[in-house]
PDB file of C-alpha atoms and ligand atoms in Angstrom:
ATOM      1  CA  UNK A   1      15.922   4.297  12.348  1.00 65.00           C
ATOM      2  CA  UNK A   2      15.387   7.189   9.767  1.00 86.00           C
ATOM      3  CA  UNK A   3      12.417   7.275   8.060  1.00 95.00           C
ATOM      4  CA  UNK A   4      12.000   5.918   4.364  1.00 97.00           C
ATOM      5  CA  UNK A   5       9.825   6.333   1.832  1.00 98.00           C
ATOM      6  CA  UNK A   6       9.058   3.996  -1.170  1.00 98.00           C
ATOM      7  CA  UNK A   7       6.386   5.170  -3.554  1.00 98.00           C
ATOM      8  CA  UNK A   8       3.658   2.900  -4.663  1.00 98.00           C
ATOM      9  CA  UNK A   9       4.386   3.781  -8.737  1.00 98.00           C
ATOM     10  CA  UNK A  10       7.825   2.607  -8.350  1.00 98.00           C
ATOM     11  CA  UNK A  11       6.880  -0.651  -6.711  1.00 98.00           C
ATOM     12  CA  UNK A  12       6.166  -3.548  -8.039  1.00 98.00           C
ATOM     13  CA  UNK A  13       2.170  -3.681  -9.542  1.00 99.00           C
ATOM     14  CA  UNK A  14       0.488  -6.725 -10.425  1.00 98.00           C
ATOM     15  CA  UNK A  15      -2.793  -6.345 -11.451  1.00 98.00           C
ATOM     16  CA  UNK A  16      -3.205  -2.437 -11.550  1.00 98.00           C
ATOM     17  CA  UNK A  17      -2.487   0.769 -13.133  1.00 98.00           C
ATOM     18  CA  UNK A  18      -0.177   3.488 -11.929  1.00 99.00           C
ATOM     19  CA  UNK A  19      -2.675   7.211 -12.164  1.00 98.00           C
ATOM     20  CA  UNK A  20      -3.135  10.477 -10.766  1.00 98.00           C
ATOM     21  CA  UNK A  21      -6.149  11.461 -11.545  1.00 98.00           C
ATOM     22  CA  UNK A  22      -6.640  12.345  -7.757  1.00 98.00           C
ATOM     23  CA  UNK A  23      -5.637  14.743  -6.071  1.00 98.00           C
ATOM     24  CA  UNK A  24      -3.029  14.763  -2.495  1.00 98.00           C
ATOM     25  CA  UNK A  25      -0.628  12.319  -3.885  1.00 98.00           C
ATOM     26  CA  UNK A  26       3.226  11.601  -3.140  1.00 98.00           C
ATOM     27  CA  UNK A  27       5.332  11.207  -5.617  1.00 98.00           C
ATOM     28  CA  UNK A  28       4.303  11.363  -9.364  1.00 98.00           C
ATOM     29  CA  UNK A  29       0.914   9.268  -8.555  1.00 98.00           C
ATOM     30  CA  UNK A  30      -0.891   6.098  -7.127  1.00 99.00           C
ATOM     31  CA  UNK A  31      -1.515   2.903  -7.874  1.00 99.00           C
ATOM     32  CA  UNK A  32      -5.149   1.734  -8.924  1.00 99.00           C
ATOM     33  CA  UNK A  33      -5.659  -1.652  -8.360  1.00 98.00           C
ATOM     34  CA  UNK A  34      -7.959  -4.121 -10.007  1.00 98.00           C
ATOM     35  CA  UNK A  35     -11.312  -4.389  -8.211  1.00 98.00           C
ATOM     36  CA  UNK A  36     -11.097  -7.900  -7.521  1.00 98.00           C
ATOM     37  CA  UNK A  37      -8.820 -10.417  -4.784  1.00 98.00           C
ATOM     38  CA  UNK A  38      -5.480 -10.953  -5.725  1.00 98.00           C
ATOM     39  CA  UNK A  39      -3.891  -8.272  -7.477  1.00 98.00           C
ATOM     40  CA  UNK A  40      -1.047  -6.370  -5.334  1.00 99.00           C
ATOM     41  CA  UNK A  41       1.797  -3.790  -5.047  1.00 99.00           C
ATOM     42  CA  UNK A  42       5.023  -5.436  -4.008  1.00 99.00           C
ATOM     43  CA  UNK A  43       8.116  -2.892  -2.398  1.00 98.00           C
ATOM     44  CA  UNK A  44      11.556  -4.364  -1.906  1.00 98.00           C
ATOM     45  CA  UNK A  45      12.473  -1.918   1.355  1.00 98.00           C
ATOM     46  CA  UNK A  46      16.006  -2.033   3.127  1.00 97.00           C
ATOM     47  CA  UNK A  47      16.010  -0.941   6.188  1.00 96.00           C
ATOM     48  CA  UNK A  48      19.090   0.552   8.293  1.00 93.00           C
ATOM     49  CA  UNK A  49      18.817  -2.603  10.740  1.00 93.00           C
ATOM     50  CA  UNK A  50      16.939  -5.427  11.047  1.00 96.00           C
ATOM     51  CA  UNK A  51      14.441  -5.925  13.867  1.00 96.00           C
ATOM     52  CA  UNK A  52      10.678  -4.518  14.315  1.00 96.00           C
ATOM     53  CA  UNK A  53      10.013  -1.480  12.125  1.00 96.00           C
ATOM     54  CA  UNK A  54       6.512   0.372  12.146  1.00 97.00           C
ATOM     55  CA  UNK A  55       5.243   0.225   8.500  1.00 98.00           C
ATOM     56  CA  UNK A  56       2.541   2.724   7.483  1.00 98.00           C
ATOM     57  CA  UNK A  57       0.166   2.783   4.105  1.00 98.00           C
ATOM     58  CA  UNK A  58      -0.782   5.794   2.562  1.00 98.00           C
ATOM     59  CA  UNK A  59      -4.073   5.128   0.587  1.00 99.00           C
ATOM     60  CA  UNK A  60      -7.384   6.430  -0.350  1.00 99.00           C
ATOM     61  CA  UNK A  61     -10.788   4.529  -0.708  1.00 99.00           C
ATOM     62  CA  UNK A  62     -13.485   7.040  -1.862  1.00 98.00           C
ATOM     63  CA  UNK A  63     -16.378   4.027  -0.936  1.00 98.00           C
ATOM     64  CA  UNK A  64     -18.418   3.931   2.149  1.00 98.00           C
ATOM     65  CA  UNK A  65     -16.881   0.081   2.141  1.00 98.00           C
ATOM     66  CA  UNK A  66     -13.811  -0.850   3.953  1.00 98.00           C
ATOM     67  CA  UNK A  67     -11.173  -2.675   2.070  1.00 98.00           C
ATOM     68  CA  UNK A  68      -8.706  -5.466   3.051  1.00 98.00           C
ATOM     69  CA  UNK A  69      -5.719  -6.876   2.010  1.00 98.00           C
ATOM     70  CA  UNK A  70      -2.962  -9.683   3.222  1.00 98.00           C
ATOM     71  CA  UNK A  71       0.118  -8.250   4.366  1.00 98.00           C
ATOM     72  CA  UNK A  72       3.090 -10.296   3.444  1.00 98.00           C
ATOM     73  CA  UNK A  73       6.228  -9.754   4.626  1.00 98.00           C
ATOM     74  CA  UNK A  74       9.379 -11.733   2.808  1.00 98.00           C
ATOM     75  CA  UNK A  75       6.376 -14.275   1.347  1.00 98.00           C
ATOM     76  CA  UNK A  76       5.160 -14.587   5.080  1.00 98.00           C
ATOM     77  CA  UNK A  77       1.753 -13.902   5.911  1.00 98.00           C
ATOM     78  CA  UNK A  78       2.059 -10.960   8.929  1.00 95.00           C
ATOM     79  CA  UNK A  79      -1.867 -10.047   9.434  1.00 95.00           C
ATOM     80  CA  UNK A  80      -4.861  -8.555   7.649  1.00 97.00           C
ATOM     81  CA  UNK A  81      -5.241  -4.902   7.008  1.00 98.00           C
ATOM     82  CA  UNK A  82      -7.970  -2.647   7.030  1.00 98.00           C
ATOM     83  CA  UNK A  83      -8.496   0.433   5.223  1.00 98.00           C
ATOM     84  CA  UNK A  84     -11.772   2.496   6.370  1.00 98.00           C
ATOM     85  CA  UNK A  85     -13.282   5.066   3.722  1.00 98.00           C
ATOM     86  CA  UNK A  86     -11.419   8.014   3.405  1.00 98.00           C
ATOM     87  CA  UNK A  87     -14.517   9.487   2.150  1.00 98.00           C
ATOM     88  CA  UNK A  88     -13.223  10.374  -0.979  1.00 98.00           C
ATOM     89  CA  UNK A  89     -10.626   9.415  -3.762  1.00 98.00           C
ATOM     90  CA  UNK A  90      -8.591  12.784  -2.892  1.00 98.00           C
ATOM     91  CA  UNK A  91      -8.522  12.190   0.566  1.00 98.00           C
ATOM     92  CA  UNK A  92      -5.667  10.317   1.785  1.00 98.00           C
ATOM     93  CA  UNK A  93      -5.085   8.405   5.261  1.00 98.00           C
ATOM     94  CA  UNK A  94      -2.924   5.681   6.825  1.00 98.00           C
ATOM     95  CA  UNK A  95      -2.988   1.983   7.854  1.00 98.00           C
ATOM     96  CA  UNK A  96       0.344   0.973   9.879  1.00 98.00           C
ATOM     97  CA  UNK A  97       1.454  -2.333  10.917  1.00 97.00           C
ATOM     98  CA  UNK A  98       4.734  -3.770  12.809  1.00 97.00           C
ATOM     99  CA  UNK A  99       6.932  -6.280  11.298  1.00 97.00           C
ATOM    100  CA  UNK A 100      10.094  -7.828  11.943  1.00 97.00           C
ATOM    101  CA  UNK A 101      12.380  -7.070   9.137  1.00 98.00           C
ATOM    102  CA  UNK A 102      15.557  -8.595   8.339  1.00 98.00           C
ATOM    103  CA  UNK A 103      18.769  -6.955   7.440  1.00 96.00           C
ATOM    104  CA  UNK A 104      19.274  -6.088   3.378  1.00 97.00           C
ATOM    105  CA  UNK A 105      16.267  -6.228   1.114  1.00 98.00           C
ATOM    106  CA  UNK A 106      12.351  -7.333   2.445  1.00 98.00           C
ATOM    107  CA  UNK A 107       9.595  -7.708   0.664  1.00 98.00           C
ATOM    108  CA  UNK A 108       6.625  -5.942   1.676  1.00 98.00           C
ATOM    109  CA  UNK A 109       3.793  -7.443  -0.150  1.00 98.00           C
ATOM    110  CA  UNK A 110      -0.308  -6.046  -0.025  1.00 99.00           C
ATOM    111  CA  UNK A 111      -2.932  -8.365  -1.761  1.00 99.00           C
ATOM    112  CA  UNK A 112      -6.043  -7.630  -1.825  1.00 99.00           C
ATOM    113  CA  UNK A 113      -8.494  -9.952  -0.154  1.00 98.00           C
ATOM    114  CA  UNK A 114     -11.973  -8.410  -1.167  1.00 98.00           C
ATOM    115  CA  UNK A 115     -13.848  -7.877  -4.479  1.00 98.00           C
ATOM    116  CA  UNK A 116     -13.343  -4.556  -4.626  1.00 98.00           C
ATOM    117  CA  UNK A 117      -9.272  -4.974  -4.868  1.00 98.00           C
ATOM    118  CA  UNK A 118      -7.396  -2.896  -2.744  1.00 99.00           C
ATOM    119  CA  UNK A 119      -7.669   0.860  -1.965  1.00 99.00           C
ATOM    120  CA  UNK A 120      -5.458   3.229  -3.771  1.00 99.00           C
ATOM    121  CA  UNK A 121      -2.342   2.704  -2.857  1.00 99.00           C
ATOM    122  CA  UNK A 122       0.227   6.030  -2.449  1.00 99.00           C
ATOM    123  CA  UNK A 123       3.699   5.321  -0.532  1.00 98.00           C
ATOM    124  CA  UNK A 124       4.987   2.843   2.146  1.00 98.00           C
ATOM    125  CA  UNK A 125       6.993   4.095   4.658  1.00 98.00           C
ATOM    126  CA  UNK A 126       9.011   2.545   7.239  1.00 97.00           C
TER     127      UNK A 126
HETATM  128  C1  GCU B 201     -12.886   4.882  -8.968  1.00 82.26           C
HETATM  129  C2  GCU B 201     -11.678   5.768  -8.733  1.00 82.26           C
HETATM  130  C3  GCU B 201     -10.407   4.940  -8.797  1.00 82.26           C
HETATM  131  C4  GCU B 201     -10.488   3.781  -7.816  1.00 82.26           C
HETATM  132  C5  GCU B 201     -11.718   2.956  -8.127  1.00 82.26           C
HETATM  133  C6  GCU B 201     -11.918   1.817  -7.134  1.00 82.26           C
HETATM  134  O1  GCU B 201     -12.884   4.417 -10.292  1.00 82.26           O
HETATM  135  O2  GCU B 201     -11.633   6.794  -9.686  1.00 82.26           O
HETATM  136  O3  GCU B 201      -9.266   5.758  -8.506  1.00 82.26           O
HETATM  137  O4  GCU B 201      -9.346   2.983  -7.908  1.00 82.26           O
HETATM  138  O5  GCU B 201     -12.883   3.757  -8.079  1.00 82.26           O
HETATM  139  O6  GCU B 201     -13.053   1.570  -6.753  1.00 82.26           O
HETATM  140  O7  GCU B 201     -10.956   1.166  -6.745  1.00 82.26           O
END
């Protein structure tokens, strides 16, 4: 399966602003979610076939905290996903999960499950 890309920015954001006041971005910036649970970046993907596809996260989290978020996957909770510290906000690095996608369009949903929101969020790829 060839890779894709699907920028945060063009996704859809609830509950946070697309910036790029950081540095190492894809794309023409990130999204900066609320700092609260609930808000999320939703990405309609379409892969070349259905089946399992690795799905990797680019984001940054300039705390010392670890973030979390739900992973949902065509409104179907898949797991819980961590993203470490990167150190910095223009530091970037990558949390990947599996999922079984179907053929067409998928939702690929991320809410944020911790009071600090989610991370900054760059580009999904699968
Ligand atoms: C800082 C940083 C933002 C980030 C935010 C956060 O304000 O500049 O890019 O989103 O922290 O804690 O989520």
């Amino acid at each position: 399966t060839p890779t894709q890309n699907y920028e945060a920015e063009d996704a859809t954001i609830v509950q946070g602003v697309v910036e790029s006041n950081h540095t190492g971005y894809t794309g023409t910036g990130f999204v900066n979610g609320d700092n609260l649970a609930g808000p999320y970046v939703e990405w309609t993907v379409t892969p070349s076939a259905a089946g399992p596809a690795t799905i990797t996260l680019r984001y940054a989290n300039g705390t010392a905290a670890t973030r979390t978020a739900d992973v949902r996957v065509n409104g179907a909770l898949v797991q819980t996903l961590s993203f470490p510290s990167t150190g910095n906000w223009d530091t970037w690095s990558t949390a990947t999960f599996t999922a079984s996608l179907a053929g067409g369009a998928n939702t690929i949903r991320i809410t944020a499950t911790g009071a600090d929101g989610n991370p900054n969020l760059d580009r999904l790829t699968i």
